[in-house]
Short mmCIF file of C-alpha atoms and ligand atoms in Angstrom, two decimals:
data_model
loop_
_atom_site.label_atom_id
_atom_site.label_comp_id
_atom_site.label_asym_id
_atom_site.label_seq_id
_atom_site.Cartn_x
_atom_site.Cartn_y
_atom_site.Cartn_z
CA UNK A 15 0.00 0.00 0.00
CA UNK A 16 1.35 2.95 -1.48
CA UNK A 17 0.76 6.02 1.30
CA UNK A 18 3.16 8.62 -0.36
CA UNK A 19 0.38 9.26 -2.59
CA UNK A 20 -2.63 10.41 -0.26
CA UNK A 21 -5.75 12.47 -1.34
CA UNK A 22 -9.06 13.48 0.45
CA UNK A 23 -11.64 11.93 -2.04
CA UNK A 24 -15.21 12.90 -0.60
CA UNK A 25 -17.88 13.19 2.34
CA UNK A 26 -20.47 10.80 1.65
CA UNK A 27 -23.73 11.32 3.21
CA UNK A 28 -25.95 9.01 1.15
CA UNK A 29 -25.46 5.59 -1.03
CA UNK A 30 -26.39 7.52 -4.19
CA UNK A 31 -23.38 9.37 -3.25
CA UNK A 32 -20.77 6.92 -3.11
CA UNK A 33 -17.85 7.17 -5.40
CA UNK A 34 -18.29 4.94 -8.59
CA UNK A 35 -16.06 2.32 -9.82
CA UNK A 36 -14.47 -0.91 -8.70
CA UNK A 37 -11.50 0.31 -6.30
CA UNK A 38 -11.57 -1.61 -3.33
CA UNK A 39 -12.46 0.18 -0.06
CA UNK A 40 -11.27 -0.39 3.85
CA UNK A 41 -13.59 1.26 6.36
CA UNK A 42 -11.93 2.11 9.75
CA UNK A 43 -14.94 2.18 12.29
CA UNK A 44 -14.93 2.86 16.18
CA UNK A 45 -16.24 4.50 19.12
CA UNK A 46 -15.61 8.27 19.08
CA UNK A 47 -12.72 9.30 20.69
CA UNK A 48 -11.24 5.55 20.01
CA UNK A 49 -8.23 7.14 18.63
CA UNK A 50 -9.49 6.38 14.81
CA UNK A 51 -8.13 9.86 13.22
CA UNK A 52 -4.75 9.39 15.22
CA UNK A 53 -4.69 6.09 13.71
CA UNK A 54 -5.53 7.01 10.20
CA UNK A 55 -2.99 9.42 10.31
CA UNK A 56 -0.19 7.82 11.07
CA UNK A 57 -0.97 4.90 8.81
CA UNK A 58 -0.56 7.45 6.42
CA UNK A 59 1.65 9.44 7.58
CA UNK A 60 0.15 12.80 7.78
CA UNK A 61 -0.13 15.25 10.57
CA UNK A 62 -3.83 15.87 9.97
CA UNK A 63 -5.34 14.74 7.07
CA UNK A 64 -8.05 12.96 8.96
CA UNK A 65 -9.25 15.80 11.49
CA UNK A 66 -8.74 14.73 15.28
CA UNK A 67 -12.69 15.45 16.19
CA UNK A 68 -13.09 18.67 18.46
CA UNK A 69 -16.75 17.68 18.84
CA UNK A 70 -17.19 13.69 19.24
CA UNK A 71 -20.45 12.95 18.07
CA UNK A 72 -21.42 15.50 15.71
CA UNK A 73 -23.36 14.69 12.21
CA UNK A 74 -20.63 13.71 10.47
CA UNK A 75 -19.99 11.39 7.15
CA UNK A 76 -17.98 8.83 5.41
CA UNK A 77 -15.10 10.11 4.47
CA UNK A 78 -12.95 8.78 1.25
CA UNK A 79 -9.29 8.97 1.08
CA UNK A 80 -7.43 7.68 -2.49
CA UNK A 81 -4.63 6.20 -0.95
CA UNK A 82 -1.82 5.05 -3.92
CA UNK A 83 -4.57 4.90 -6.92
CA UNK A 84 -5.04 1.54 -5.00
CA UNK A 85 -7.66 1.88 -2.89
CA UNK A 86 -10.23 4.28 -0.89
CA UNK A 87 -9.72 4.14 2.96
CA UNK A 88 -13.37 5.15 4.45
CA UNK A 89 -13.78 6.66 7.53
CA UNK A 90 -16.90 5.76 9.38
CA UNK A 91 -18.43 7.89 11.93
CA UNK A 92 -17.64 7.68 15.70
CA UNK A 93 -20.37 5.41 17.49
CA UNK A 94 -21.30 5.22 20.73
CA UNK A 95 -21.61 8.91 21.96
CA UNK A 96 -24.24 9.18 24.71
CA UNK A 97 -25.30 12.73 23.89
CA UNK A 98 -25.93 12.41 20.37
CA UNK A 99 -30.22 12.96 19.47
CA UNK A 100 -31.03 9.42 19.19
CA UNK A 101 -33.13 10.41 15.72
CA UNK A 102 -29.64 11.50 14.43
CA UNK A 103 -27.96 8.19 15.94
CA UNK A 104 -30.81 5.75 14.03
CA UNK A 105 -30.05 8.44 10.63
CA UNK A 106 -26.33 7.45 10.85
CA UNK A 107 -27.09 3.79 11.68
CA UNK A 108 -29.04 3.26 8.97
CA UNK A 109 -26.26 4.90 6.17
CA UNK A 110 -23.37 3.26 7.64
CA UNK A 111 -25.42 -0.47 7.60
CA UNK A 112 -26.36 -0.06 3.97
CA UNK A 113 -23.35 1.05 2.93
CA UNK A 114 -21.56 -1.91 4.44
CA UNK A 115 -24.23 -4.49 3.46
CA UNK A 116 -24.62 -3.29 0.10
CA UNK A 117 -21.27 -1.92 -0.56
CA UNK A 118 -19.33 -4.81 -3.35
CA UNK A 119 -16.60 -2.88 -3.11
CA UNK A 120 -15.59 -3.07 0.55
CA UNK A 121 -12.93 -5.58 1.34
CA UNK A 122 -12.73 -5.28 5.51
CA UNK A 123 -13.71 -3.40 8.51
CA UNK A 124 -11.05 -2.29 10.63
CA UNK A 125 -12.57 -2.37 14.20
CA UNK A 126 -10.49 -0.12 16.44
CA UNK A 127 -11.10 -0.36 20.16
CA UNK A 128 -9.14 1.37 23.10
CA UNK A 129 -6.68 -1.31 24.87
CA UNK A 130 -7.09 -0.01 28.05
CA UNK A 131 -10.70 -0.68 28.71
CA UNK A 132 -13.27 -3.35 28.63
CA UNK A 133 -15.16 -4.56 25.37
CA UNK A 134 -18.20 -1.97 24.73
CA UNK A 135 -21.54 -3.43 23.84
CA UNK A 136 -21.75 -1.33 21.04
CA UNK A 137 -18.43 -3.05 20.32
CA UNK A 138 -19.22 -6.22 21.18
CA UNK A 139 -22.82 -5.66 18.67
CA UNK A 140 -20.63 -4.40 15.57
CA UNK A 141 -18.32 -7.18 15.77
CA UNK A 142 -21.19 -9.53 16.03
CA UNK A 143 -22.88 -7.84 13.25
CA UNK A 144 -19.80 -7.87 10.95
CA UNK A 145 -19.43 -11.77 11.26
CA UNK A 146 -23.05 -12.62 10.62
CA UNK A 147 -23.12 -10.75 7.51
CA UNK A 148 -19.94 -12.79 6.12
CA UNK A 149 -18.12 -9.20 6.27
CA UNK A 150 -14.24 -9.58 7.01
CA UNK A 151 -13.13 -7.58 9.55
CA UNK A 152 -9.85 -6.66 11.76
CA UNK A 153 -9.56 -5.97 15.32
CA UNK A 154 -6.83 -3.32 15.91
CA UNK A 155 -6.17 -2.62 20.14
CA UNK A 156 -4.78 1.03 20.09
CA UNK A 157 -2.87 3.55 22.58
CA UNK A 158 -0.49 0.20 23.98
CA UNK A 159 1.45 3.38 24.20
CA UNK A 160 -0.65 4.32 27.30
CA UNK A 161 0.06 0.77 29.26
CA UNK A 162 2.76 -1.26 30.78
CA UNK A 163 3.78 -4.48 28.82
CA UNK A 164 2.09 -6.82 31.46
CA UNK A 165 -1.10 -4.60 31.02
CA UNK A 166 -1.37 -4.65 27.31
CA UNK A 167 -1.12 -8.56 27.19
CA UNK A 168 -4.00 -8.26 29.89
CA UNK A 169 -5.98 -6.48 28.73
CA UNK A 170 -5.28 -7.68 24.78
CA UNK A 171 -6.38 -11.18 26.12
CA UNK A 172 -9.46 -9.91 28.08
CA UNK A 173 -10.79 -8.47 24.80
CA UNK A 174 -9.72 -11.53 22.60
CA UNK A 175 -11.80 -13.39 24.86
CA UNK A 176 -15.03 -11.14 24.74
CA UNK A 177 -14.68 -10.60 21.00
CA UNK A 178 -13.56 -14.40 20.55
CA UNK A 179 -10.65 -14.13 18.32
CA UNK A 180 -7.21 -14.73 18.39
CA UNK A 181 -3.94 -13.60 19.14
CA UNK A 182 -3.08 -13.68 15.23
CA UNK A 183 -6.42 -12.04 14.02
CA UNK A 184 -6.06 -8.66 15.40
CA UNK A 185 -3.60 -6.06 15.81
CA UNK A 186 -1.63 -3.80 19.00
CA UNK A 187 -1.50 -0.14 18.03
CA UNK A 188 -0.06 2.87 19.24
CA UNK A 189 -0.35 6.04 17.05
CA UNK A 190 2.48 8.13 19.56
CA UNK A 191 4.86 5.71 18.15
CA UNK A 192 3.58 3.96 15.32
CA UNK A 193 4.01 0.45 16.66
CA UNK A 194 2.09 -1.57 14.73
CA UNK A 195 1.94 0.28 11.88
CA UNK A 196 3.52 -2.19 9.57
CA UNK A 197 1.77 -4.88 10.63
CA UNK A 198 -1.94 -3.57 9.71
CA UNK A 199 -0.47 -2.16 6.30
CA UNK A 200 0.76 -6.02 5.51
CA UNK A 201 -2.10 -7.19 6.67
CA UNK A 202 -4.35 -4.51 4.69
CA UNK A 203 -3.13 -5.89 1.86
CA UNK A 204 -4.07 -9.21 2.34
CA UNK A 205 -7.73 -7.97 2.14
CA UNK A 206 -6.89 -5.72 -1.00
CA UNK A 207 -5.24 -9.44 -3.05
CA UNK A 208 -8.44 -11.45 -2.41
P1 LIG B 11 -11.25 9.56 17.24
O1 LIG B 11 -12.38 10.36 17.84
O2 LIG B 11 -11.52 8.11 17.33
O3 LIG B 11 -10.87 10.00 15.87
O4 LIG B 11 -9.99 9.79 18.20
P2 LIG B 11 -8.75 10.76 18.05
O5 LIG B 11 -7.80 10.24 17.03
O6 LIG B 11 -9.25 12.15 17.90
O7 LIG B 11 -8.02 10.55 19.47
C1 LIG B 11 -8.68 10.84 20.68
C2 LIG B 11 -7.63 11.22 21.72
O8 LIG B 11 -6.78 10.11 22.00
C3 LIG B 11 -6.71 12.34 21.26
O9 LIG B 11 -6.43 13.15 22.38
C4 LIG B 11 -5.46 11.61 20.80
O10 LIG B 11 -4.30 12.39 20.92
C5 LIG B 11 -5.42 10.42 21.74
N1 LIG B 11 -4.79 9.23 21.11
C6 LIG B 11 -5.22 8.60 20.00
N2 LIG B 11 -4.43 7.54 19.71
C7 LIG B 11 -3.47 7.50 20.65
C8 LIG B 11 -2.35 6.62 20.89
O11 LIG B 11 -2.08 5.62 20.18
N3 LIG B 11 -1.58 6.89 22.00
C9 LIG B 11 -1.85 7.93 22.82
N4 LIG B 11 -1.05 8.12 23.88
N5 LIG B 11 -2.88 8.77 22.62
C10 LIG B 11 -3.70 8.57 21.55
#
């Protein structure tokens, strides 16, 4: 994956539209405040291409990148923020389901969740989701930055158990010092060669 060659494509706020064409597509999804802009960032290594939210929870979009000419990295909204009109929650739900049900071109859902705390149920109902509808998807455990080594194999293993997969299906990530960065770019391109 080519990320010297980065471009904002689009803000999506409806199917109709979705950028045409057969490029494959990555969405990054996770609870606001997850750390899912730091992530994209320094996966691509920009300072702030994808904005670091000010206001979690706010309308916001899918956003398309054109990474390489290779593929379009999506960014899904933040989920899970109490304060958010639950009219305007259902709204987003309902965009962000179709577009992943419907969507051909989507090869995987990366699933970022915060290593230092518990599974979420909205977590735990995403995940769950994903795998019923056949749709592959990648757990990535981010800010290890923030915990000792015995905690981050703690806690890793508490949430391999509540998610129920293992060690070698999901990622450690810390966006401070881009460990793991390699790893999930490898491993991105798995999902782009099948
Ligand atoms: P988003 O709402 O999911 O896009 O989350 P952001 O990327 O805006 O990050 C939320 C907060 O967590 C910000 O203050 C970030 O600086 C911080 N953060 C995100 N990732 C990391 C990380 O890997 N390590 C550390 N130490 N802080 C992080």
């Amino acid at each position: 994956i080519q990320v010297e060659k980065v471009s904002f494509v689009d803000s999506v706020f409806s199917l109709a539209q979705l950028p045409v064409g057969d490029l494959p597509e990555i969405a990054f999804a996770g609870r606001s405040n997850v750390g899912k802009s730091s992530l994209l960032n320094c996966l691509l290594r920009r300072k702030n291409l994808v904005k670091v939210s000010a206001r979690p929870g706010k309308t916001q979009s899918l956003n398309f990148y054109l990474v390489g000419d290779q593929l379009h990295l999506v960014d899904l909204p933040g989920y899970g923020f109490a304060r958010v009109d639950k009219r305007l929650q259902a709204k987003w739900q309902e965009l962000i389901t179709a577009y992943l049900e419907t969507r051909p071109n989507l090869r995987c859902v990366v699933l970022i969740i915060d290593l230092r705390h518990a599974l979420k149920e909205s977590d735990r109902m995403l995940a769950g989701w994903l795998q019923a509808q056949g749709i592959p998807w990648l757990p990535v455990y981010t800010k290890k930055d923030k915990l000792s080594r015995n905690q981050q194999q703690r806690q890793a293993r508490l949430l391999d158990a509540a998610l129920g997969v293992s060690p070698k299906d999901r990622l450690l990530f810390s966006s401070l010092s881009g460990e793991g960065r390699q790893e999930l770019l490898e491993r991105l391109e798995t999902y782009l060669m099948s």
